XYZ file of C-alpha atoms in Angstrom:
706
model
C -58.659 319.951 48.388
C -61.684 322.062 49.344
C -64.654 321.022 51.488
C -67.810 322.797 52.663
C -68.513 323.195 56.390
C -71.284 324.702 58.510
C -70.426 326.704 61.629
C -72.873 325.372 64.228
C -72.351 328.463 66.390
C -73.684 331.007 63.874
C -74.968 329.096 60.820
C -72.371 330.456 58.409
C -70.901 328.369 55.568
C -67.242 328.199 54.638
C -65.188 326.369 52.045
C -62.123 324.970 53.814
C -58.775 323.795 52.472
C -57.976 320.380 53.944
C -55.795 317.379 53.024
C -57.236 314.991 50.473
C -58.230 311.679 52.098
C -55.941 308.682 51.671
C -57.056 305.164 50.822
C -57.941 302.607 53.499
C -59.044 298.979 53.341
C -62.604 298.482 52.049
C -62.879 302.062 50.802
C -62.604 303.962 47.534
C -61.394 307.479 46.808
C -63.869 309.408 44.673
C -63.302 312.682 42.859
C -66.641 314.509 43.037
C -68.482 315.492 39.869
C -71.833 316.581 41.359
C -73.294 316.651 44.864
C -76.843 317.446 45.932
C -77.834 320.197 48.339
C -80.760 318.815 50.322
C -83.461 321.411 50.794
C -84.826 319.367 53.699
C -82.031 317.919 55.838
C -79.358 320.514 55.119
C -81.732 323.463 55.324
C -82.766 322.397 58.825
C -79.096 322.079 59.868
C -78.232 325.507 58.480
C -81.290 327.047 60.139
C -80.387 325.460 63.472
C -76.874 326.893 63.269
C -78.271 330.390 62.719
C -80.333 330.332 65.933
C -79.199 331.835 69.209
C -78.328 329.713 72.259
C -81.819 329.920 73.770
C -83.447 328.884 70.498
C -80.953 326.010 70.115
C -81.735 324.870 73.651
C -85.503 324.978 73.043
C -85.077 322.907 69.885
C -82.825 320.303 71.546
C -84.095 319.741 75.108
C -82.399 316.323 75.101
C -79.004 318.018 74.836
C -79.915 320.514 77.560
C -80.659 317.572 79.870
C -77.205 316.111 79.174
C -75.600 319.469 79.963
C -77.401 319.794 83.301
C -76.412 316.248 84.253
C -72.776 316.990 83.401
C -72.897 320.150 85.513
C -73.920 318.126 88.563
C -70.871 315.839 88.268
C -68.130 317.823 86.478
C -68.762 321.384 87.657
C -70.385 324.395 85.997
C -67.341 325.958 84.327
C -66.071 322.647 82.912
C -69.505 321.914 81.438
C -69.871 325.378 79.916
C -66.393 325.213 78.367
C -67.160 321.763 76.940
C -70.508 322.887 75.484
C -69.032 325.964 73.813
C -66.120 323.871 72.554
C -68.570 321.582 70.770
C -70.190 324.579 69.076
C -66.804 325.577 67.615
C -66.520 322.329 65.661
C -67.521 322.994 62.037
C -69.959 320.427 60.629
C -69.362 318.784 57.242
C -72.275 319.191 54.872
C -73.590 316.866 52.180
C -74.410 313.172 51.930
C -75.140 312.251 48.322
C -73.028 312.673 45.183
C -71.703 311.167 41.982
C -68.032 311.038 41.096
C -65.093 309.274 39.470
C -63.016 306.681 41.341
C -59.316 307.563 41.610
C -58.154 304.805 43.993
C -59.472 301.582 45.546
C -58.438 299.905 48.775
C -57.863 296.276 49.620
C -61.091 294.331 49.822
C -62.760 296.259 46.991
C -63.324 293.921 44.055
C -66.268 295.296 42.074
C -65.115 298.894 41.623
C -62.155 300.019 39.500
C -60.212 303.226 39.042
C -62.008 305.381 36.470
C -65.511 304.083 37.283
C -68.311 306.610 37.694
C -70.052 305.803 40.981
C -72.964 307.006 43.070
C -71.881 307.643 46.660
C -74.028 308.081 49.764
C -73.620 308.734 53.477
C -69.944 309.684 53.403
C -70.359 311.782 50.262
C -69.728 315.268 51.606
C -69.654 318.484 49.619
C -65.930 318.048 48.980
C -63.716 317.825 45.930
C -62.617 314.354 47.052
C -64.307 311.820 49.363
C -63.259 308.529 50.904
C -66.295 306.246 50.918
C -66.878 302.741 52.246
C -67.286 300.098 49.559
C -70.870 299.325 50.602
C -71.794 302.979 50.099
C -70.750 303.262 46.448
C -72.447 301.714 43.425
C -71.183 301.811 39.868
C -73.381 303.946 37.629
C -74.657 301.902 34.625
C -73.312 303.014 31.261
C -76.892 303.226 29.994
C -77.583 306.214 32.245
C -76.607 309.106 29.999
C -77.353 311.952 32.417
C -74.945 311.060 35.210
C -76.158 314.021 37.272
C -79.247 312.026 38.226
C -77.035 309.493 40.042
C -76.069 312.245 42.480
C -79.562 311.910 43.975
C -78.969 308.282 44.983
C -79.242 308.859 48.735
C -82.662 310.425 48.234
C -83.601 307.519 45.993
C -82.433 305.117 48.686
C -84.497 306.931 51.334
C -87.576 306.780 49.095
C -87.079 303.078 48.396
C -86.586 302.240 52.069
C -89.870 303.998 52.830
C -91.587 302.007 50.095
C -90.141 298.741 51.435
C -91.075 299.586 55.027
C -94.605 300.459 53.950
C -94.816 297.036 52.260
C -96.174 298.586 49.072
C -97.501 296.171 46.449
C -98.145 296.846 42.728
C -101.604 298.210 42.076
C -102.051 299.790 45.492
C -103.020 303.399 46.043
C -100.375 305.271 47.997
C -100.563 308.742 49.508
C -97.385 310.823 49.410
C -97.622 313.690 51.891
C -95.143 316.418 51.006
C -94.247 317.153 47.384
C -90.751 318.484 47.774
C -87.737 316.859 46.145
C -88.037 313.643 48.179
C -91.799 313.511 47.630
C -91.479 313.746 43.850
C -88.792 311.060 43.745
C -90.929 308.777 45.927
C -94.016 309.333 43.786
C -92.126 308.595 40.572
C -90.669 305.350 41.924
C -94.146 304.289 43.061
C -95.516 305.001 39.586
C -92.703 302.921 38.062
C -93.807 300.088 40.354
C -97.384 300.261 39.077
C -99.061 302.146 41.916
C -101.615 304.951 41.913
C -100.337 307.991 43.790
C -102.298 310.733 45.486
C -100.096 313.700 46.308
C -100.681 316.022 49.254
C -99.085 319.353 50.099
C -100.068 322.755 51.504
C -99.408 324.281 48.061
C -99.739 322.960 44.530
C -96.247 321.656 43.691
C -97.269 319.240 40.978
C -95.003 318.613 38.004
C -95.933 317.155 34.617
C -93.537 314.196 34.917
C -94.792 313.202 38.369
C -97.799 311.107 37.384
C -100.346 311.565 40.135
C -103.822 310.099 40.214
C -104.766 313.331 41.963
C -103.358 316.234 43.919
C -105.106 317.332 47.116
C -104.317 320.407 49.131
C -103.742 319.040 52.633
C -105.206 322.205 54.203
C -108.485 321.674 52.356
C -111.317 320.846 54.761
C -112.559 318.225 52.318
C -109.160 316.520 51.850
C -110.228 313.353 53.683
C -113.572 313.097 51.868
C -111.893 313.655 48.498
C -109.396 310.895 49.263
C -112.150 308.442 50.109
C -114.023 309.360 46.940
C -110.899 308.512 44.926
C -110.505 305.133 46.660
C -114.076 303.779 46.597
C -114.578 304.910 50.159
C -111.777 302.698 51.486
C -108.916 305.108 52.032
C -105.402 304.725 50.681
C -103.559 301.437 51.154
C -100.321 303.057 52.294
C -99.142 306.503 53.341
C -95.556 307.717 52.938
C -94.806 310.995 54.711
C -92.020 312.904 52.976
C -92.784 316.340 54.442
C -90.317 318.344 56.536
C -92.234 320.488 59.023
C -92.551 321.302 62.716
C -96.265 320.561 62.504
C -98.140 317.372 63.443
C -100.577 317.948 60.554
C -99.068 315.261 58.248
C -99.528 312.649 60.989
C -103.092 313.756 61.642
C -103.922 313.643 57.941
C -102.350 310.225 57.433
C -104.437 308.746 60.262
C -107.633 309.935 58.572
C -106.921 308.852 54.984
C -105.432 305.376 55.590
C -107.682 302.367 55.024
C -108.390 299.636 57.560
C -105.077 297.970 58.549
C -103.177 300.417 56.397
C -99.493 301.243 56.914
C -98.084 304.708 57.489
C -94.347 305.203 57.000
C -92.409 308.381 57.723
C -89.264 309.222 55.782
C -89.530 312.968 56.329
C -89.368 314.924 59.587
C -92.506 316.077 61.423
C -93.922 316.124 64.904
C -94.910 312.665 66.045
C -98.086 312.718 68.132
C -100.165 309.649 67.317
C -103.879 309.440 68.096
C -104.466 306.036 69.714
C -108.153 306.075 68.795
C -107.510 306.250 65.054
C -104.827 303.572 65.179
C -106.953 301.285 67.357
C -110.183 301.538 65.382
C -108.564 300.655 62.065
C -105.560 298.747 63.425
C -103.125 301.001 61.619
C -99.370 300.396 61.557
C -96.873 303.219 61.883
C -93.236 302.833 60.818
C -90.186 305.063 60.524
C -87.703 304.184 57.789
C -84.067 304.428 58.896
C -82.537 306.543 56.177
C -81.300 304.604 53.123
C -81.960 301.119 54.497
C -80.426 298.228 56.458
C -76.757 298.896 57.179
C -77.244 302.582 57.934
C -75.360 303.559 61.121
C -73.871 300.052 61.392
C -70.089 300.547 61.495
C -69.403 296.966 60.423
C -71.421 297.589 57.249
C -70.493 301.193 56.461
C -66.868 301.337 57.647
C -65.635 297.732 57.666
C -67.371 296.682 54.431
C -69.259 293.692 55.882
C -72.320 293.197 53.688
C -75.580 291.544 54.758
C -76.406 288.248 52.984
C -78.928 288.852 50.234
C -80.877 285.770 51.314
C -81.719 287.519 54.573
C -81.719 291.204 53.600
C -82.789 291.805 50.027
C -82.534 295.589 50.034
C -79.632 296.918 52.061
C -78.442 300.506 52.023
C -76.217 299.763 49.038
C -78.760 297.618 47.211
C -81.391 300.364 47.528
C -78.977 302.679 45.708
C -78.371 299.926 43.156
C -82.129 299.635 42.560
C -82.510 303.393 42.186
C -79.786 303.412 39.525
C -81.433 300.458 37.763
C -84.699 302.394 37.498
C -82.837 305.383 36.065
C -80.778 303.315 33.622
C -83.830 301.445 32.286
C -85.690 304.764 31.898
C -88.495 303.608 34.174
C -87.529 306.664 36.226
C -86.324 310.092 35.132
C -85.634 312.983 37.496
C -83.659 315.338 35.241
C -86.489 317.894 35.328
C -86.182 318.034 39.133
C -82.742 319.655 38.737
C -83.636 323.338 38.856
C -80.232 324.754 39.791
C -76.644 323.793 39.031
C -73.949 325.909 40.665
C -70.151 325.736 40.761
C -68.864 324.356 44.049
C -67.103 327.666 44.723
C -70.565 329.294 44.902
C -71.936 326.798 47.448
C -72.785 329.561 49.904
C -75.260 330.990 47.378
C -77.005 327.632 47.203
C -77.496 327.571 50.975
C -78.625 331.166 50.990
C -81.292 330.201 48.473
C -82.634 327.220 50.435
C -82.679 329.138 53.752
C -83.484 332.851 53.369
C -84.113 332.802 49.575
C -83.734 336.582 49.140
C -84.580 336.437 45.423
C -87.663 334.245 45.957
C -86.448 331.620 43.514
C -88.385 328.440 42.852
C -86.102 325.460 43.467
C -86.364 321.692 43.877
C -83.110 319.909 43.079
C -79.925 321.916 43.639
C -76.591 320.545 42.395
C -73.048 321.629 43.129
C -70.739 321.050 40.154
C -67.027 320.214 40.561
C -64.113 320.727 38.196
C -63.450 317.580 36.166
C -59.704 316.962 36.416
C -58.603 313.335 36.302
C -55.063 313.792 37.599
C -55.333 316.675 40.051
C -56.039 314.700 43.206
C -54.076 311.638 42.164
C -50.926 313.719 42.310
C -51.797 315.082 45.751
C -52.494 311.662 47.252
C -49.210 310.289 45.916
C -47.167 313.330 46.869
C -43.386 312.929 47.063
C -42.088 311.878 50.504
C -39.374 313.979 52.206
C -36.201 312.717 53.870
C -36.146 312.478 57.678
C -33.935 314.996 59.485
C -32.905 315.286 63.140
C -34.835 317.421 65.548
C -33.345 320.817 66.420
C -32.296 321.585 69.982
C -34.727 323.597 72.087
C -33.452 326.569 74.011
C -35.083 327.696 77.262
C -37.761 330.254 76.486
C -38.546 328.970 73.001
C -42.059 327.869 72.127
C -42.240 324.191 71.237
C -42.893 323.334 67.615
C -45.816 320.878 67.692
C -46.919 318.469 64.987
C -50.060 316.372 65.434
C -50.896 313.012 63.895
C -54.658 312.465 63.991
C -57.415 314.916 64.893
C -60.039 312.968 66.785
C -62.469 314.214 69.432
C -59.906 314.348 72.243
C -57.448 316.351 70.162
C -60.063 318.877 69.061
C -61.961 319.198 72.339
C -59.127 318.949 74.875
C -55.540 318.701 73.645
C -55.457 321.601 71.193
C -57.553 324.078 73.263
C -55.355 323.556 76.331
C -52.081 323.712 74.404
C -53.271 326.877 72.707
C -54.201 328.528 76.018
C -50.754 327.795 77.518
C -48.947 329.701 74.738
C -46.027 327.288 74.985
C -46.648 325.451 71.718
C -46.557 326.495 68.075
C -48.912 324.465 65.885
C -46.703 323.670 62.908
C -48.109 320.647 61.071
C -51.233 318.484 61.188
C -51.220 315.037 59.566
C -54.351 312.938 59.130
C -55.695 310.478 56.593
C -57.824 313.357 55.377
C -61.492 314.170 55.656
C -63.652 315.822 58.259
C -61.554 315.757 61.447
C -58.552 317.494 59.874
C -60.631 320.394 58.613
C -62.470 320.711 61.928
C -59.213 320.888 63.874
C -57.465 323.264 61.490
C -60.418 325.671 61.255
C -60.290 326.345 64.998
C -56.573 325.822 65.714
C -54.533 326.989 62.765
C -51.508 324.894 61.822
C -48.853 326.154 59.431
C -49.776 323.292 57.135
C -51.853 320.131 56.938
C -50.919 316.932 55.138
C -52.078 313.372 54.579
C -48.500 312.065 54.974
C -47.392 311.926 58.607
C -43.765 311.461 57.537
C -43.674 315.119 56.577
C -43.902 315.962 60.291
C -40.981 313.659 61.061
C -38.775 315.407 58.531
C -39.750 318.962 59.532
C -36.996 320.500 61.670
C -39.462 323.089 62.990
C -41.293 320.325 64.876
C -39.901 319.418 68.306
C -42.791 317.364 69.646
C -45.012 314.960 67.699
C -48.463 314.373 69.203
C -50.349 311.150 68.470
C -54.140 311.090 68.752
C -55.258 308.238 66.518
C -56.937 304.875 67.008
C -55.060 302.818 69.575
C -53.798 300.096 67.245
C -51.731 302.693 65.339
C -49.966 304.233 68.348
C -46.967 301.898 68.461
C -46.095 302.413 64.786
C -46.234 306.207 65.021
C -44.274 306.279 68.296
C -41.500 304.100 66.878
C -41.267 306.032 63.606
C -41.151 309.392 65.406
C -38.562 308.291 67.978
C -36.377 306.817 65.250
C -36.563 310.185 63.504
C -35.203 311.810 66.665
C -38.479 313.500 67.574
C -39.929 313.748 71.053
C -43.359 312.142 71.255
C -46.532 312.787 73.233
C -48.955 309.901 72.707
C -52.441 309.686 74.091
C -52.886 306.531 76.146
C -52.341 303.693 75.589
C -48.844 303.471 74.145
C -49.638 300.155 72.472
C -51.861 297.064 72.561
C -49.365 294.185 72.844
C -46.312 293.260 74.886
C -44.244 292.865 71.716
C -45.080 296.449 70.730
C -44.173 297.642 74.216
C -40.796 295.875 74.063
C -40.048 297.508 70.733
C -41.075 300.970 71.974
C -38.829 300.673 75.034
C -35.925 299.498 72.873
C -36.274 302.398 70.418
C -36.815 304.931 73.204
C -33.554 303.989 74.901
C -31.641 304.699 71.665
C -33.556 307.801 70.553
C -32.607 311.430 71.061
C -36.273 312.193 71.664
C -38.338 312.042 74.831
C -41.520 309.993 75.184
C -44.638 311.038 77.096
C -47.862 309.096 77.576
C -51.117 310.992 78.161
C -51.688 309.694 81.699
C -52.628 313.077 83.071
C -54.405 312.279 86.379
C -51.091 312.292 88.281
C -50.757 315.996 87.419
C -54.201 316.947 88.785
C -53.957 319.478 91.672
C -56.082 317.334 94.004
C -53.935 314.245 93.338
C -50.757 316.232 93.895
C -52.153 317.563 97.173
C -52.726 314.002 98.388
C -49.248 313.014 97.174
C -47.593 315.796 99.163
C -49.237 314.708 102.413
C -48.794 310.933 102.126
C -45.741 309.324 103.742
C -45.800 306.013 101.943
C -42.111 305.375 102.587
C -43.021 305.089 106.264
C -46.689 304.086 106.452
C -48.530 302.085 103.763
C -51.814 303.218 102.312
C -54.988 301.618 101.002
C -56.357 302.969 97.722
C -59.897 302.588 96.428
C -60.703 304.062 92.987
C -64.284 303.822 91.661
C -64.785 304.541 87.956
C -68.373 304.927 86.758
C -67.183 304.771 83.157
C -70.590 304.728 81.474
C -71.973 302.623 78.675
C -70.328 302.577 75.255
C -71.983 300.513 72.469
C -70.375 297.183 71.711
C -69.666 298.237 68.132
C -67.711 301.361 69.147
C -64.099 301.156 67.947
C -62.703 301.355 71.487
C -64.509 298.093 72.291
C -62.853 296.370 69.334
C -59.800 294.558 70.706
C -57.977 294.862 67.371
C -58.458 298.623 66.985
C -59.071 299.933 70.478
C -57.783 297.126 72.672
C -60.815 297.345 74.948
C -61.592 299.851 77.664
C -59.229 298.505 80.324
C -56.002 299.220 78.429
C -57.723 302.126 76.673
C -58.868 303.994 79.795
C -58.436 302.069 83.050
C -54.666 302.397 82.690
C -55.228 306.016 83.814
C -56.187 304.837 87.272
C -53.388 302.299 87.607
C -50.948 305.102 86.846
C -52.605 307.461 89.351
C -52.285 305.007 92.245
C -48.756 304.064 91.140
C -47.822 307.756 91.280
C -49.418 308.299 94.688
C -47.701 305.323 96.294
C -44.304 305.911 94.729
C -43.084 302.358 95.315
C -42.732 299.453 92.907
C -45.904 297.817 91.610
C -45.236 294.156 92.381
C -48.544 292.554 91.438
C -51.642 293.346 89.400
C -54.612 291.140 88.540
C -57.916 291.752 86.810
C -61.279 290.030 87.322
C -64.046 290.659 84.791
C -67.796 290.312 85.094
C -68.786 287.127 83.272
C -72.343 287.340 81.973
C -73.834 287.037 78.453
C -75.517 290.415 78.907
C -72.074 292.045 79.197
C -69.922 290.467 76.475
C -67.311 293.219 76.444
C -64.601 293.495 79.079
C -65.693 296.829 80.517
C -66.770 295.731 83.993
C -63.794 294.744 86.101
C -61.987 294.925 89.411
C -58.244 295.556 89.234
C -56.194 294.663 92.326
C -52.787 296.208 92.982
C -49.952 295.383 95.384
C -46.896 297.562 96.043
C -43.464 297.000 97.531
C -44.383 299.503 100.263
C -46.992 297.034 101.492
C -49.821 299.155 100.127
C -52.791 297.664 98.301
C -55.330 299.173 95.959
C -58.464 298.345 94.021
C -59.918 299.893 90.912
C -63.604 299.222 90.264
C -64.255 299.981 86.603
C -67.839 299.615 85.430
C -70.159 300.537 82.567
C -73.295 299.641 84.542
C -73.783 302.862 86.518
C -75.969 305.942 86.161
C -74.785 309.027 84.292
C -76.004 311.124 87.217
C -73.398 309.537 89.464
C -69.863 311.044 89.348
C -67.490 309.297 86.974
C -64.418 309.066 89.226
C -64.034 308.800 92.982
C -60.823 308.055 94.855
C -60.456 307.207 98.537
C -57.049 306.970 100.203
C -56.663 305.633 103.742
C -53.329 306.151 105.532
C -51.962 307.132 108.961
C -55.335 307.980 110.473
C -56.355 310.152 107.554
C -58.906 309.624 104.797
C -58.849 311.526 101.499
C -62.024 311.429 99.430
C -61.618 312.929 95.957
C -64.829 313.438 93.984
C -64.491 313.598 90.187
C -61.585 316.080 90.267
C -63.978 318.809 91.391
C -63.844 318.485 95.174
C -61.971 316.698 97.958
C -62.740 315.978 101.585
C -59.983 315.277 104.082
C -60.861 313.489 107.308
C -58.209 313.631 110.028
C -57.827 315.594 113.233
C -60.063 318.142 111.507
C -62.417 317.847 108.575
C -61.523 319.866 105.491
C -63.218 320.269 102.130
C -61.871 321.754 98.887
C -64.256 322.625 96.039
C -63.052 323.853 92.639
C -65.210 325.871 90.200
C -64.069 323.635 87.337
C -62.988 320.047 86.961
C -59.208 319.721 86.653
C -57.808 316.352 85.625
C -54.295 317.683 85.309
C -53.972 318.061 81.545
C -52.717 321.667 81.681
C -50.107 320.717 84.274
C -49.130 317.720 82.156
C -48.454 319.916 79.125
C -46.445 322.335 81.275
C -44.387 319.413 82.564
C -43.724 318.221 79.013
C -42.495 321.702 78.094
C -40.230 321.748 81.158
C -38.710 318.366 80.264
C -38.038 319.461 76.684
C -36.480 322.677 77.978
C -34.217 320.716 80.325
C -35.822 322.076 83.497
C -36.776 318.644 84.850
C -36.325 314.958 84.124
C -38.921 312.805 82.421
C -39.855 310.753 85.481
C -43.296 309.590 84.335
C -42.391 307.408 81.354
C -40.888 304.600 83.439
C -44.149 304.338 85.381
C -46.025 304.282 82.038
C -43.966 301.317 80.895
C -44.663 299.499 84.186
C -48.425 300.077 84.156
C -48.710 299.046 80.498
C -46.677 295.890 81.025
C -48.597 294.778 84.104
C -51.998 295.381 82.495
C -51.143 293.820 79.142
C -50.019 290.632 80.882
C -53.523 290.317 82.359
C -55.522 291.061 79.190
């Protein structure tokens, strides 16, 4: 399928070929009919992409602050490489559309294949979208012009602003900004029995937007005119729909609102509030969060958990439902707001119009139209599976054929850039469940093909090594399937989330022709290897102290979910168990974990892990989410034979012994490049795979404690 992306580095648009998304629980697959190009949100994104680095930095000082903080802990070169890597990621465009359902997942009961639905949030400019069940609403049969349903996200935004402003029938409401969102808001307010006064810097009135009056907001008498229209009281409510860098809409709203009036912003402006105005008339200011309750809540949008109607009348989905009801009952009509309708293949022209507008066209609502083909994507999603064949032998000197399952942040930002720079790996196939990540990865790091069926990688004799970079609860299945197909496997940590899965992986690995590698890369870091070379743990035991300032991750992040991510200890702290296990080189005989127990920290991401080794050595790992971002993330201290090694965040190391020595690197090096070289050497027969046994040990010991 094809999908539209923005290049954040230069602002250019491109239509990308990417696998069609596959069905998941609590989702539907929707073949797009029309999607809306937002002249507000998407124009600002496109304009931002077209700015140079200095202009981007001036516009996003919050991001500049994060970069400077990262420089102080991770090193200048590492930070610069990371920042430029983020700019390479293409950004999916679009968020509101109408389409036809081609498949429904488990848990979806009110939508059927063939239904025409409005889709929001996850409705990109793409020929096919996978959308959470709470983000789609069936379009009523009574709505003849189905194109209007494509504007449902904008309708939801308008309705959330109206709800937040606590508008009541009969009130006078000011709408500041008469663009597309402003007209939709004004028309809904009129349907609800309100008087509307429209404000803008130019006359953008339309016959079907029934205003009590239009006032030019630059007019010196704008405030006096407003009061004259409201018996000297001012408007009851103000809804700001404008998109501008100016603070003028805020200043105007403060002057025209009545005593104890409510001002609600659903547009984007500067936000400098005058305390005097708010105090004297006890005004209330609110910002509506997009389409309504549920927005940005993963349990609502991704997992399909709805809010009870007795507690939340208008959720994100129910706002869309209300917008469609108004359209279907003809209380609302926005067909005249559609000024342009372009084929999806000409999407770049649409963005050219809303940004530079070389032909000076007048536009309001811009639609992208998609080819209506009922069976096209159904055949792609249910493509014929291929038989599994054995992996070919690798000869020394050959590049390694690499197939990747999953294309998350780590794969795009770290795995693929490093593999590409080593020139040891050929990117053959990329398998994902479809959507944004696959296109982002493939645009920067070209694979020979992409697919939504990972089994195609297992049957491709050009692929020697299968990489796994998916959510943690899927790792065991992919590892087992790939090993049984005779493939070698590189899996990002952890290997699995349960002891039963670990037993099965070990069993299959022993029988497989393929090798298995776990992404526990710290042991390959140059500073760790330097310490390893100097320790004599077979003669003198050591004491290890590893401090991990892991940082806060929200409780609803998937890594915190024990079913999907397993929690942060197995998900990340296993790195540090493996590092100390590697340094000591003896058997790990005991491991125990103590967690912070406090209602303020419900997740298990603050812990002390204690280790004991057959050499007599002991170690502790302090893993915490409570620290400051300005403090380094990882610090290791090793005490042995009158010497102290102090490693600071894989950037520098101090050695205290007969003399004091300090090493400082220009970039942070956590050993990933060396890890990928070692994998290549194992596959080429140059060395044995010594690390996997330690991976099994560290997983088993940790999983017993969790």
